[in-house]
Coordinates of C-alpha atoms in Angstrom, one line a residue:
Chain A
X927 CA 27.6 -7.6 1.2
X928 CA 30.3 -5.4 2.6
X929 CA 32.7 -8.3 2.6
X930 CA 32.1 -9.1 -0.9
X931 CA 33.0 -5.6 -2.0
X932 CA 36.1 -5.5 0.1
X933 CA 37.2 -8.8 -1.5
X934 CA 36.6 -7.1 -4.9
X935 CA 33.9 -9.3 -6.1
X936 CA 31.6 -7.6 -8.3
X937 CA 28.1 -7.6 -7.2
X938 CA 25.1 -6.6 -9.1
X939 CA 21.6 -5.8 -7.8
X940 CA 19.1 -4.8 -10.5
X941 CA 15.6 -3.5 -9.7
X942 CA 13.1 -4.6 -12.2
X943 CA 9.3 -3.9 -12.0
X944 CA 6.5 -5.8 -13.2
X945 CA 3.4 -3.6 -14.4
X946 CA 0.2 -3.9 -16.3
X947 CA -3.4 -4.2 -15.7
X948 CA -5.2 -6.3 -12.9
X949 CA -5.2 -10.1 -13.3
X950 CA -3.0 -10.4 -16.2
X951 CA -0.7 -12.7 -14.4
X952 CA 2.2 -10.6 -13.0
X953 CA 2.4 -12.3 -9.7
X954 CA 2.3 -15.7 -11.2
X955 CA 5.0 -14.8 -13.7
X956 CA 7.1 -13.7 -10.7
X957 CA 6.6 -16.9 -8.7
X958 CA 7.2 -18.9 -11.8
X959 CA 10.4 -17.3 -12.3
X960 CA 11.7 -17.1 -8.7
X961 CA 10.3 -20.2 -7.4
X962 CA 9.2 -22.2 -10.4
X963 CA 5.6 -22.2 -8.9
X964 CA 2.1 -21.3 -10.4
X965 CA -0.7 -20.7 -8.0
X966 CA -4.1 -21.4 -9.6
X967 CA -5.7 -19.6 -6.6
X968 CA -3.5 -16.6 -6.4
X969 CA -5.0 -13.6 -4.9
X970 CA -4.9 -9.9 -6.1
X971 CA -1.7 -8.1 -5.0
X972 CA -2.0 -5.5 -2.4
X973 CA 0.3 -2.5 -2.6
X974 CA 3.8 -3.6 -3.4
X975 CA 5.5 -7.0 -3.1
X976 CA 9.0 -8.0 -4.1
X977 CA 11.4 -10.9 -4.5
X978 CA 15.1 -11.3 -5.3
X979 CA 16.4 -13.9 -7.8
X980 CA 19.9 -14.6 -8.8
X981 CA 20.7 -15.4 -12.4
X982 CA 24.0 -15.9 -14.0
X983 CA 25.1 -13.9 -17.0
X984 CA 28.6 -14.1 -18.5
X985 CA 29.8 -16.1 -15.5
X986 CA 28.6 -13.4 -13.2
X987 CA 26.0 -13.8 -10.5
X988 CA 23.4 -11.0 -10.9
X989 CA 20.5 -10.5 -8.5
X990 CA 17.3 -9.2 -9.8
X991 CA 15.1 -7.6 -7.3
X992 CA 11.7 -7.9 -9.0
X993 CA 8.9 -5.7 -7.7
X994 CA 5.4 -6.8 -8.3
X995 CA 2.4 -4.4 -7.9
X996 CA -1.3 -4.1 -7.7
X997 CA -3.0 -3.6 -11.0
X998 CA -5.6 -1.3 -10.0
X999 CA -5.1 2.3 -11.2
X1000 CA -5.7 3.7 -7.5
X1001 CA -2.5 2.0 -6.3
X1002 CA -0.4 4.2 -8.7
X1003 CA -0.2 6.8 -5.9
X1004 CA 2.5 4.7 -4.2
X1005 CA 4.4 4.3 -7.3
X1006 CA 7.1 6.9 -6.8
X1007 CA 8.8 4.5 -4.2
X1008 CA 7.9 1.7 -6.6
X1009 CA 9.7 3.0 -9.7
X1010 CA 12.6 4.7 -7.9
X1011 CA 15.7 3.0 -9.1
X1012 CA 14.1 0.7 -11.5
X1013 CA 16.6 -0.3 -14.3
X1014 CA 14.2 -2.8 -16.0
X1015 CA 10.6 -3.3 -16.7
X1016 CA 8.2 -6.0 -17.8
X1017 CA 4.9 -4.5 -19.2
X1018 CA 2.5 -7.5 -19.1
X1019 CA -0.9 -7.8 -20.9
X1020 CA -3.2 -10.9 -21.1
X1021 CA -3.5 -12.2 -24.6
X1022 CA -7.1 -13.2 -24.1
X1023 CA -8.3 -9.8 -22.9
X1024 CA -7.9 -7.0 -25.5
X1025 CA -8.4 -4.2 -22.9
X1026 CA -5.3 -5.2 -21.1
X1027 CA -3.3 -4.8 -24.3
X1028 CA -4.9 -1.4 -24.9
X1029 CA -3.6 -0.1 -21.5
X1030 CA -0.1 -1.0 -22.4
X1031 CA 0.5 2.6 -23.8
X1032 CA -0.7 4.0 -20.4
X1033 CA 1.7 1.8 -18.5
X1034 CA 4.6 2.9 -20.7
X1035 CA 3.8 6.5 -20.2
X1036 CA 3.7 5.8 -16.5
X1037 CA 7.2 4.2 -16.7
X1038 CA 8.6 7.0 -18.9
X1039 CA 7.3 9.6 -16.3
X1040 CA 8.9 7.9 -13.4
X1041 CA 12.0 6.5 -14.9
X1042 CA 14.9 7.0 -17.1
X1043 CA 14.6 6.0 -20.9
X1044 CA 17.5 3.5 -20.6
X1045 CA 15.3 1.2 -18.4
X1046 CA 15.4 -2.0 -20.2
X1047 CA 11.8 -2.7 -21.3
X1048 CA 9.9 -5.7 -22.5
X1049 CA 6.4 -6.3 -23.6
X1050 CA 5.0 -9.6 -22.4
X1051 CA 1.9 -11.1 -23.7
X1052 CA 1.1 -13.6 -20.9
X1053 CA -1.4 -16.5 -20.9
X1054 CA -0.3 -17.8 -24.3
X1055 CA -1.6 -21.1 -23.3
X1056 CA -5.2 -19.7 -23.8
X1057 CA -4.8 -20.0 -27.6
X1058 CA -8.5 -20.9 -28.0
X1059 CA -9.6 -17.7 -26.6
X1060 CA -6.8 -15.4 -28.0
X1061 CA -7.9 -11.8 -28.3
X1062 CA -4.6 -10.3 -29.2
X1063 CA -2.6 -11.7 -32.2
X1064 CA 1.0 -12.2 -31.8
X1065 CA 1.6 -9.7 -34.7
X1066 CA -0.3 -6.9 -32.9
X1067 CA 2.0 -7.4 -29.9
X1068 CA 5.0 -7.7 -32.0
X1069 CA 4.3 -4.6 -34.0
X1070 CA 3.5 -2.5 -31.0
X1071 CA 6.6 -3.5 -29.4
X1072 CA 8.6 -2.6 -32.6
X1073 CA 7.1 0.7 -32.5
X1074 CA 7.8 1.5 -28.9
X1075 CA 11.2 0.0 -29.1
X1076 CA 10.5 -2.7 -26.6
X1077 CA 11.6 -6.3 -26.5
X1078 CA 8.6 -8.7 -27.0
X1079 CA 7.7 -12.1 -25.9
X1080 CA 4.6 -14.1 -25.3
X1081 CA 4.8 -16.2 -22.2
X1082 CA 2.7 -18.5 -20.0
X1083 CA 3.3 -18.5 -16.3
X1084 CA 0.9 -21.5 -16.3
X1085 CA 3.1 -23.8 -18.5
X1086 CA 6.3 -22.0 -18.0
X1087 CA 6.7 -21.0 -21.7
X1088 CA 9.4 -18.3 -22.1
X1089 CA 9.1 -17.1 -18.6
X1090 CA 12.8 -17.7 -17.6
X1091 CA 13.8 -16.3 -21.0
X1092 CA 11.7 -13.2 -20.7
X1093 CA 13.3 -12.2 -17.5
X1094 CA 16.7 -13.2 -18.5
X1095 CA 16.6 -11.0 -21.7
X1096 CA 15.7 -7.9 -19.6
X1097 CA 18.4 -8.6 -17.1
X1098 CA 21.0 -9.3 -19.7
X1099 CA 20.0 -6.0 -21.4
X1100 CA 20.3 -4.1 -18.1
X1101 CA 23.7 -5.8 -17.7
X1102 CA 24.7 -4.7 -21.2
X1103 CA 23.5 -1.1 -20.4
X1104 CA 25.5 -1.0 -17.4
X1105 CA 28.7 -2.5 -18.9
X1106 CA 28.4 0.1 -21.8
X1107 CA 28.1 2.8 -19.3
X1108 CA 31.0 1.5 -17.3
X1109 CA 33.2 1.5 -20.5
X1110 CA 32.0 4.9 -21.4
X1111 CA 32.3 6.6 -18.1
X1112 CA 34.1 6.0 -14.9
X1113 CA 31.9 8.4 -13.1
X1114 CA 28.8 6.4 -14.0
X1115 CA 30.5 3.5 -12.5
X1116 CA 31.0 5.2 -9.3
X1117 CA 27.4 6.4 -9.4
X1118 CA 26.1 3.1 -10.1
X1119 CA 28.3 1.5 -7.3
X1120 CA 26.8 4.0 -5.0
X1121 CA 23.5 3.1 -6.1
X1122 CA 24.1 -0.6 -6.0
X1123 CA 25.0 -0.4 -2.4
X1124 CA 22.6 2.1 -1.5
X1125 CA 19.8 -0.3 -2.3
X1126 CA 21.0 -2.6 0.4
X1127 CA 23.0 -0.4 2.6
X1128 CA 22.7 3.3 2.3
X1129 CA 19.1 3.8 1.5
X1130 CA 18.6 7.2 3.1
X1131 CA 20.7 8.7 0.6
X1132 CA 18.1 9.3 -1.7
X1133 CA 20.2 11.3 -4.1
X1134 CA 21.9 8.1 -5.3
X1135 CA 18.8 6.6 -6.3
X1136 CA 17.6 9.4 -8.4
X1137 CA 21.0 9.5 -10.0
X1138 CA 20.4 6.4 -12.0
X1139 CA 17.1 7.7 -13.1
X1140 CA 17.4 11.3 -13.7
X1141 CA 19.9 12.0 -16.5
Chain B
X961 CA -21.4 -28.3 21.1
X962 CA -19.5 -30.0 24.0
X963 CA -17.8 -31.9 21.5
X964 CA -15.9 -28.8 20.4
X965 CA -14.6 -28.1 23.7
X966 CA -12.9 -31.2 24.6
X967 CA -9.1 -30.9 25.0
X968 CA -8.5 -32.7 21.9
X969 CA -10.8 -30.1 19.7
X970 CA -8.5 -30.1 16.8
X971 CA -8.2 -27.4 14.3
X972 CA -9.4 -29.9 11.8
X973 CA -12.8 -29.5 13.4
X974 CA -12.7 -25.9 13.2
X975 CA -11.6 -25.8 9.6
X976 CA -14.7 -27.9 9.0
X977 CA -16.8 -24.9 9.6
X978 CA -15.0 -23.4 6.6
X979 CA -13.9 -26.3 4.4
X980 CA -10.9 -25.9 2.2
X981 CA -10.8 -27.4 -1.2
X982 CA -8.8 -30.6 -1.0
X983 CA -6.3 -29.5 -3.5
X984 CA -5.5 -26.4 -1.6
X985 CA -4.8 -28.1 1.8
X986 CA -1.1 -27.7 1.3
X987 CA -1.0 -24.1 0.1
X988 CA -2.9 -22.4 2.8
X989 CA -1.6 -21.4 6.3
X990 CA -2.1 -23.9 9.1
X991 CA -4.8 -23.0 11.7
X992 CA -3.3 -22.2 15.0
X993 CA -6.4 -21.1 16.8
X994 CA -7.9 -23.7 19.4
X995 CA -11.4 -23.5 21.0
X996 CA -10.8 -23.4 24.8
X997 CA -13.4 -24.3 27.2
X998 CA -13.9 -21.7 29.8
X999 CA -12.3 -19.2 27.5
X1000 CA -13.7 -19.1 24.1
X1001 CA -17.1 -17.4 23.9
X1002 CA -19.7 -20.3 23.4
X1003 CA -23.1 -20.2 21.9
X1004 CA -24.5 -21.0 25.4
X1005 CA -22.6 -18.1 27.0
X1006 CA -23.6 -15.8 24.2
X1007 CA -27.2 -16.4 24.7
X1008 CA -27.0 -16.2 28.4
X1009 CA -25.5 -12.6 28.0
X1010 CA -28.8 -11.2 26.8
X1011 CA -31.5 -10.0 29.3
X1012 CA -35.2 -11.2 28.7
X1013 CA -36.0 -8.2 26.4
X1014 CA -32.6 -8.4 24.6
X1015 CA -30.2 -6.1 26.4
X1016 CA -26.5 -7.5 26.0
X1017 CA -24.1 -7.7 28.7
X1018 CA -21.3 -6.5 26.4
X1019 CA -18.7 -6.4 29.3
X1020 CA -18.9 -10.1 30.0
X1021 CA -19.0 -11.0 26.3
X1022 CA -15.9 -8.9 25.6
X1023 CA -14.0 -10.4 28.6
X1024 CA -14.6 -13.8 26.9
X1025 CA -13.6 -12.9 23.5
X1026 CA -10.4 -11.1 24.7
X1027 CA -9.6 -14.4 26.5
X1028 CA -10.3 -16.9 23.7
X1029 CA -12.2 -15.6 20.7
X1030 CA -15.4 -16.7 19.5
X1031 CA -17.0 -20.0 18.6
X1032 CA -17.6 -20.6 14.9
X1033 CA -21.3 -21.0 15.3
X1034 CA -22.0 -17.4 16.5
X1035 CA -19.1 -15.5 14.8
X1036 CA -21.4 -13.5 12.5
X1037 CA -23.9 -12.2 15.1
X1038 CA -21.1 -11.4 17.5
X1039 CA -19.2 -9.5 14.8
X1040 CA -22.3 -7.4 14.2
X1041 CA -21.9 -6.1 17.7
X1042 CA -18.2 -5.8 18.0
X1043 CA -18.3 -3.7 14.8
X1044 CA -21.0 -1.4 16.2
X1045 CA -23.9 -2.5 13.8
X1046 CA -26.0 -2.7 17.0
X1047 CA -26.3 -1.0 20.4
X1048 CA -26.0 -3.6 23.2
X1049 CA -28.2 -1.3 25.2
X1050 CA -31.2 -1.9 23.1
X1051 CA -33.9 -4.6 23.0
X1052 CA -34.5 -7.5 20.6
X1053 CA -37.4 -5.6 19.2
X1054 CA -35.5 -2.4 18.5
X1055 CA -32.7 -4.2 16.7
X1056 CA -35.3 -6.2 14.6
X1057 CA -36.8 -2.9 13.6
X1058 CA -33.4 -1.6 12.7
X1059 CA -32.5 -4.6 10.7
X1060 CA -35.7 -4.6 8.9
X1061 CA -35.1 -0.8 8.0
X1062 CA -31.6 -1.5 6.8
X1063 CA -32.8 -4.5 4.6
X1064 CA -35.3 -2.2 3.0
X1065 CA -32.5 0.4 2.5
X1066 CA -30.2 -2.1 0.9
X1067 CA -33.0 -3.4 -1.5
X1068 CA -33.6 0.2 -2.5
X1069 CA -30.0 0.7 -3.4
X1070 CA -29.8 -2.6 -5.1
X1071 CA -32.8 -1.9 -7.2
X1072 CA -31.2 1.5 -8.3
X1073 CA -28.1 -0.4 -9.3
X1074 CA -30.0 -3.2 -11.0
X1075 CA -31.6 -0.6 -13.3
X1076 CA -28.3 0.5 -14.5
X1077 CA -26.7 -2.9 -14.7
X1078 CA -29.2 -5.7 -14.9
X1079 CA -27.0 -8.6 -14.0
X1080 CA -26.9 -7.3 -10.4
X1081 CA -29.2 -9.7 -8.3
X1082 CA -29.2 -12.3 -10.9
X1083 CA -26.9 -14.7 -9.1
X1084 CA -24.1 -13.9 -11.7
X1085 CA -21.6 -11.3 -12.1
X1086 CA -19.1 -9.6 -14.5
X1087 CA -15.3 -9.4 -14.9
X1088 CA -15.0 -7.8 -18.3
X1089 CA -15.4 -3.9 -18.6
X1090 CA -18.9 -2.9 -19.6
X1091 CA -18.1 0.7 -20.6
X1092 CA -15.0 2.6 -21.9
X1093 CA -13.3 5.4 -19.7
X1094 CA -15.3 7.9 -21.6
X1095 CA -18.5 6.0 -20.8
X1096 CA -19.3 4.2 -24.0
X1097 CA -20.8 0.7 -23.6
X1098 CA -18.6 -2.1 -24.6
X1099 CA -20.1 -5.1 -26.2
X1100 CA -19.6 -8.1 -24.3
X1101 CA -16.6 -10.2 -25.5
X1102 CA -15.1 -13.5 -24.5
X1103 CA -13.8 -14.3 -21.1
X1104 CA -16.8 -12.9 -19.4
X1105 CA -18.5 -14.7 -16.5
X1106 CA -22.0 -13.8 -17.9
X1107 CA -23.1 -13.6 -21.2
X1108 CA -26.4 -11.8 -20.8
X1109 CA -25.9 -9.0 -18.4
X1110 CA -22.9 -7.1 -19.5
X1111 CA -24.5 -4.6 -21.6
X1112 CA -26.4 -1.9 -19.9
X1113 CA -29.1 0.2 -21.2
X1114 CA -27.8 3.7 -22.4
X1115 CA -30.2 5.9 -20.4
X1116 CA -29.5 9.5 -20.0
X1117 CA -28.4 8.9 -16.5
X1118 CA -25.5 7.0 -17.9
X1119 CA -23.8 10.2 -18.9
X1120 CA -23.5 11.2 -15.4
X1121 CA -19.9 11.0 -14.0
X1122 CA -21.0 9.2 -10.9
X1123 CA -22.5 6.5 -13.0
X1124 CA -19.5 6.1 -15.2
X1125 CA -17.0 6.0 -12.4
X1126 CA -19.1 3.3 -10.8
X1127 CA -19.4 1.3 -13.8
X1128 CA -15.7 1.3 -14.4
X1129 CA -15.2 -0.3 -11.1
X1130 CA -17.5 -3.4 -11.6
X1131 CA -15.3 -5.5 -13.7
X1132 CA -12.4 -4.8 -11.3
X1133 CA -14.5 -6.0 -8.6
X1134 CA -15.2 -9.2 -10.6
X1135 CA -11.5 -9.8 -11.3
X1136 CA -11.0 -9.7 -7.5
X1137 CA -13.9 -11.8 -6.6
X1138 CA -12.6 -14.5 -8.9
X1139 CA -9.5 -14.5 -6.8
X1140 CA -11.0 -14.1 -3.2
X1141 CA -10.5 -16.9 -0.9
X1142 CA -10.6 -19.4 -3.6
X1143 CA -9.0 -22.0 -1.4
X1144 CA -12.4 -22.2 0.4
X1145 CA -15.2 -24.5 -0.8
X1146 CA -17.7 -21.6 -0.1
X1147 CA -16.4 -19.7 -3.1
X1148 CA -16.7 -22.7 -5.6
X1149 CA -20.3 -21.6 -5.9
X1150 CA -21.0 -18.9 -8.4
X1151 CA -23.9 -17.6 -6.3
X1152 CA -21.7 -17.2 -3.4
X1153 CA -19.1 -15.3 -5.6
X1154 CA -21.9 -13.1 -7.0
X1155 CA -23.0 -12.4 -3.4
X1156 CA -19.7 -10.9 -2.6
X1157 CA -19.6 -9.1 -6.0
X1158 CA -23.1 -7.5 -5.4
X1159 CA -22.3 -6.4 -1.9
X1160 CA -19.0 -4.8 -3.1
X1161 CA -20.7 -3.3 -6.2
X1162 CA -23.4 -1.6 -4.1
X1163 CA -21.1 -0.4 -1.5
X1164 CA -19.1 1.2 -4.2
X1165 CA -22.3 2.9 -5.3
X1166 CA -23.1 4.2 -2.0
X1167 CA -19.6 5.2 -0.8
X1168 CA -18.7 7.3 -3.8
X1169 CA -15.6 8.6 -1.9
X1170 CA -14.0 5.3 -1.7
X1171 CA -15.8 3.3 -4.4
X1172 CA -13.8 0.1 -4.7
X1173 CA -10.1 -0.5 -4.0
X1174 CA -8.4 -3.7 -4.2
X1175 CA -8.2 -5.4 -0.7
X1176 CA -11.7 -4.4 0.3
X1177 CA -12.6 -7.8 -1.1
X1178 CA -10.5 -9.5 1.6
X1179 CA -12.3 -7.5 4.2
X1180 CA -15.7 -8.2 2.9
X1181 CA -15.3 -11.9 2.1
X1182 CA -15.7 -13.0 5.8
X1183 CA -18.9 -11.1 6.2
X1184 CA -20.3 -12.8 3.1
X1185 CA -19.4 -16.2 4.6
X1186 CA -20.5 -15.5 8.3
X1187 CA -23.8 -13.7 7.6
X1188 CA -26.3 -15.6 5.4
X1189 CA -28.6 -12.6 4.6
X1190 CA -27.0 -10.4 1.9
X1191 CA -28.2 -7.2 3.3
X1192 CA -26.9 -8.2 6.8
X1193 CA -23.5 -8.9 5.4
X1194 CA -23.5 -5.6 3.5
X1195 CA -24.3 -3.7 6.8
X1196 CA -21.7 -5.6 8.7
X1197 CA -19.1 -4.7 6.0
X1198 CA -20.4 -1.2 6.0
X1199 CA -19.5 -0.8 9.7
X1200 CA -16.2 -2.6 9.2
X1201 CA -15.4 0.0 6.5
X1202 CA -16.1 2.9 8.9
X1203 CA -12.9 1.9 10.7
X1204 CA -11.0 1.0 7.7
X1205 CA -12.1 3.2 5.0
X1206 CA -9.5 5.7 5.4
X1207 CA -6.9 3.3 4.5
X1208 CA -8.5 2.9 1.1
X1209 CA -8.7 6.6 0.4
X1210 CA -6.7 7.4 -2.6
X1211 CA -5.5 10.5 -4.0
X1212 CA -3.2 11.5 -6.8
X1213 CA 0.0 11.1 -4.7
X1214 CA -0.8 9.2 -1.7
X1215 CA -2.9 6.3 -0.4
X1216 CA -4.8 6.4 2.9
X1217 CA -2.9 3.5 4.4
X1218 CA 0.3 5.6 4.3
X1219 CA -1.1 7.6 7.2
X1220 CA -1.0 4.4 9.2
X1221 CA 2.5 3.6 8.0
X1222 CA 3.6 7.0 9.1
X1223 CA 2.2 6.2 12.5
X1224 CA 4.0 3.0 12.5
X1225 CA 7.2 4.6 11.6
X1226 CA 6.7 7.2 14.5
X1227 CA 6.0 4.4 17.0
X1228 CA 9.1 2.4 16.1
X1229 CA 11.3 5.5 16.1
X1230 CA 10.1 6.3 19.7
X1231 CA 10.3 2.9 21.2
X1232 CA 13.3 1.4 19.2
X1233 CA 15.2 4.1 17.4
X1234 CA 18.0 1.6 16.6
X1235 CA 15.6 -0.6 14.6
X1236 CA 14.0 2.4 12.9
X1237 CA 17.4 3.7 11.9
X1238 CA 18.2 0.2 10.5
X1239 CA 15.1 0.1 8.4
X1240 CA 15.6 3.5 7.1
X1241 CA 19.2 2.6 6.0
X1242 CA 17.7 -0.3 4.0
X1243 CA 15.3 2.3 2.3
X1244 CA 12.5 0.8 4.4
X1245 CA 11.7 4.0 6.2
X1246 CA 8.4 4.2 4.6
X1247 CA 7.5 0.8 6.0
X1248 CA 5.9 -0.2 2.7
X1249 CA 6.5 -3.8 3.8
X1250 CA 3.6 -3.4 6.2
X1251 CA 1.3 -2.1 3.6
X1252 CA -0.7 -5.1 3.0
X1253 CA -1.0 -6.3 6.7
X1254 CA -2.7 -3.0 7.5
X1255 CA -4.8 -2.8 4.3
X1256 CA -6.3 -6.2 4.6
X1257 CA -5.8 -6.6 8.5
X1258 CA -3.3 -9.6 8.3
X1259 CA -5.6 -11.6 6.2
X1260 CA -2.9 -12.9 3.9
X1261 CA -0.7 -13.9 6.8
X1262 CA -3.1 -16.1 8.5
X1263 CA -5.5 -19.0 7.7
X1264 CA -9.1 -18.0 7.5
X1265 CA -10.0 -19.0 11.1
X1266 CA -7.0 -17.4 12.4
X1267 CA -7.6 -14.1 10.9
X1268 CA -11.1 -14.1 12.3
X1269 CA -9.7 -14.8 15.6
X1270 CA -7.3 -11.9 15.2
X1271 CA -10.2 -9.6 14.1
X1272 CA -12.4 -10.6 16.9
X1273 CA -9.6 -10.1 19.3
X1274 CA -8.6 -6.7 18.0
X1275 CA -12.2 -5.4 17.7
X1276 CA -13.0 -6.7 21.2
X1277 CA -10.0 -4.8 22.4
X1278 CA -10.9 -1.6 20.6
X1279 CA -14.6 -1.9 21.6
X1280 CA -16.2 1.2 22.5
X1281 CA -19.9 1.3 23.6
X1282 CA -20.3 4.7 21.9
X1283 CA -19.5 3.6 18.3
X1284 CA -23.1 2.7 17.5
X1285 CA -24.5 6.1 18.4
X1286 CA -21.5 7.8 16.7
X1287 CA -22.5 5.9 13.5
X1288 CA -26.1 6.5 13.9
X1289 CA -25.7 10.2 14.4
X1290 CA -24.2 10.8 11.1
X1291 CA -24.4 8.6 8.0
X1292 CA -20.7 9.1 7.1
X1293 CA -19.2 9.0 10.6
X1294 CA -16.0 7.1 10.8
X1295 CA -14.7 5.2 13.7
X1296 CA -13.6 7.9 16.2
X1297 CA -9.8 8.3 16.2
X1298 CA -9.9 10.1 19.6
X1299 CA -11.8 8.1 22.3
X1300 CA -14.8 10.0 23.6
X1301 CA -15.2 10.8 27.3
X1302 CA -17.0 8.2 29.1
X1303 CA -18.4 7.6 32.6
X1304 CA -17.4 4.7 34.7
X1305 CA -20.2 2.5 33.7
X1306 CA -19.4 2.9 29.9
X1307 CA -15.7 2.7 30.6
X1308 CA -16.3 -0.8 31.9
X1309 CA -17.8 -1.7 28.6
X1310 CA -14.6 -0.8 26.6
X1311 CA -12.2 -3.2 25.5
X1312 CA -8.7 -3.3 27.1
X1313 CA -7.0 -1.3 24.3
X1314 CA -9.9 1.3 24.3
X1315 CA -9.8 1.7 28.0
X1316 CA -6.1 2.7 27.8
X1317 CA -7.0 5.1 25.0
X1318 CA -9.6 6.8 27.1
X1319 CA -7.1 7.2 30.0
X1320 CA -3.9 8.1 28.2
X1321 CA -5.0 9.2 24.7
X1322 CA -4.9 7.4 21.6
X1323 CA -1.8 7.2 19.3
X1324 CA -3.1 5.0 16.4
X1325 CA -5.3 2.0 15.9
X1326 CA -4.4 -1.4 17.5
X1327 CA -3.4 -3.0 14.1
X1328 CA -0.5 -0.5 14.0
X1329 CA 0.7 -1.5 17.4
X1330 CA 0.5 -5.0 16.4
X1331 CA 2.9 -4.5 13.5
X1332 CA 5.1 -2.6 15.9
X1333 CA 5.1 -5.5 18.2
X1334 CA 5.8 -8.0 15.5
X1335 CA 8.9 -5.9 14.7
X1336 CA 9.8 -5.5 18.2
X1337 CA 9.8 -9.4 18.8
X1338 CA 12.0 -9.9 15.8
X1339 CA 14.4 -6.8 16.8
X1340 CA 17.5 -8.9 17.1
X1341 CA 17.1 -10.9 14.2
X1342 CA 16.3 -7.8 12.1
X1343 CA 19.2 -5.9 13.2
X1344 CA 21.7 -8.7 12.7
X1345 CA 20.3 -10.8 9.8
X1346 CA 18.4 -8.1 7.6
X1347 CA 20.7 -6.8 5.0
X1348 CA 17.9 -5.6 2.7
X1349 CA 14.2 -5.3 2.6
X1350 CA 13.8 -8.8 1.1
X1351 CA 15.3 -10.2 4.5
X1352 CA 12.8 -7.9 6.5
X1353 CA 9.8 -9.3 4.6
X1354 CA 11.0 -12.8 5.1
X1355 CA 11.7 -12.5 8.7
X1356 CA 8.4 -10.8 9.5
X1357 CA 6.6 -13.3 7.1
X1358 CA 8.0 -16.2 9.1
X1359 CA 6.8 -14.7 12.3
X1360 CA 3.3 -13.7 11.3
X1361 CA 2.6 -17.3 10.2
X1362 CA 3.3 -18.4 13.7
X1363 CA 1.6 -15.6 15.6
X1364 CA -0.8 -16.3 18.3
X1365 CA -3.4 -13.7 18.0
X1366 CA -3.9 -13.2 21.6
X1367 CA -0.3 -12.9 22.6
X1368 CA 0.4 -10.7 19.7
X1369 CA -2.5 -8.4 20.9
X1370 CA -1.2 -8.4 24.5
X1371 CA 2.2 -7.5 23.3
X1372 CA 0.7 -4.8 21.1
X1373 CA -1.1 -3.4 24.2
X1374 CA 2.3 -3.4 26.1
X1375 CA 3.9 -1.3 23.2
X1376 CA 1.0 0.9 23.3
X1377 CA 1.5 1.7 26.9
X1378 CA 5.3 2.2 26.4
X1379 CA 4.7 4.5 23.5
X1380 CA 2.1 6.6 25.2
X1381 CA 4.4 7.0 28.3
X1382 CA 7.1 8.2 26.1
X1383 CA 4.9 10.6 24.1
X1384 CA 3.6 12.1 27.6
X1385 CA 7.2 12.4 28.8
X1386 CA 8.5 14.2 25.8

């Protein structure tokens, strides 16, 4: 890491969180994206887990550190660590279970409480392969996303539909947010550099984490 | 029986006790545990350890388990003793009476729950919400496991907060039951899934403090498999929860398991300050990467058989002959965090870890020292190769899959001693 920076190579590490009710498919979206795998017998996520995946945007390698979390409300107690430093979020519901869609608002509130509003956000209606038992229409999802100013996409971790695309859109948006800020403000760039490094190198400097999330 | 103790006793034979779905063979961790003649506690040895009227020579039993685990044919009944469901210093008759009493108590609770949610006890279960957050019944919609039991009667009791809180948990339990140990043939059966769901649901009703938290399903599942009688499985789980329930306690801003993570941080800081600092620099000072290991006691890192082996080993080492009476005295007594004073005779009936606790004071549960020992064995690699928490998780993940439960526990005991020595000096 240090070598790369000394060599002048730009390096990006973006933290993205996956949130939403239990059993909407968050872990499988992540495994589909990071390893192109789907586990029919996947288990409930306990606490927090995460994986890093590299993507190329505009010829630059960008690493996305994607945090996956337990869907049960009780686990929200550990969320401060979870949301800290997040610059992107996928809010996931299950198109075959209305209640998971109705919870989306709560998840967005949660995100807003803990994070900066410039977090790149996407609403994801997962399990779109279950067309025969669909409980939330595409329009409903789309409309809600528009209202809240979120990207929107329906995905299927099972058959891979849109999974790669969904993550890439979020990551690209983060990249754009960052680039804009770099153009606008040198101090932000400095801040961001600190933040970026701090995730891997200088984590006890909590201040730097907050800085990206507390304007 | 002898067949299973030949030198060639393969893990395949062991896995045959808990068959895995053919399509899942490749995705589950490999079993490493091997039955060892003269080490593993066999059914014959187990039965021989009882006196005529039923007193159990727990000392000899513990010695065996700490050497080589428990044979699959007796895992359930042994677990009941290890967890403190029964007093080894009691007769067959006394235990039968107690078992009967507990079964009746369980049936009473079950009937109570059944009145509120009729699907309980029908061999089916639910995974869709049955009420809204404010207590209004939800009509059963698609994607539900059962079509007849989701709607409950709107009795006056329903308005009670306790009932609402409980009902809100039932579909969460259902969602998790559907995802519990699905690689095992056992859970292909809907009635077995329903057994797990029922036990967890009734536990949530009884233990209102904890209710249900994800991860409890992983703890409960083995009891459901090992103990055929549903009530017995419930009580075995209840005893396990006495040790583990603090981990599942949630408040608005913290989770119980974080106390253990804090203990872990303290231990690593004391015995390996350099490693602790390195983890802190990677923003891993909260040790969240060990969250799951402690919460579900390494169930996700090991094959089914191996995690049972680890549990037996740990609980044998932590065994204290007083746990039964402590639990009996007060209905909500948890596993004592400080070891009670014991006379020499009782001290001999303690597991290895507990003996040290009695002598030199506690310092934390064995599981925490186990994680510390894993970190310690990977010290060099962690310091050299881990540049971020991903690496930490990967390095630890690679290790735990290859852990030998016995070696790991022995190493944890060593770390415990080292830590207690340091603590006494400072």
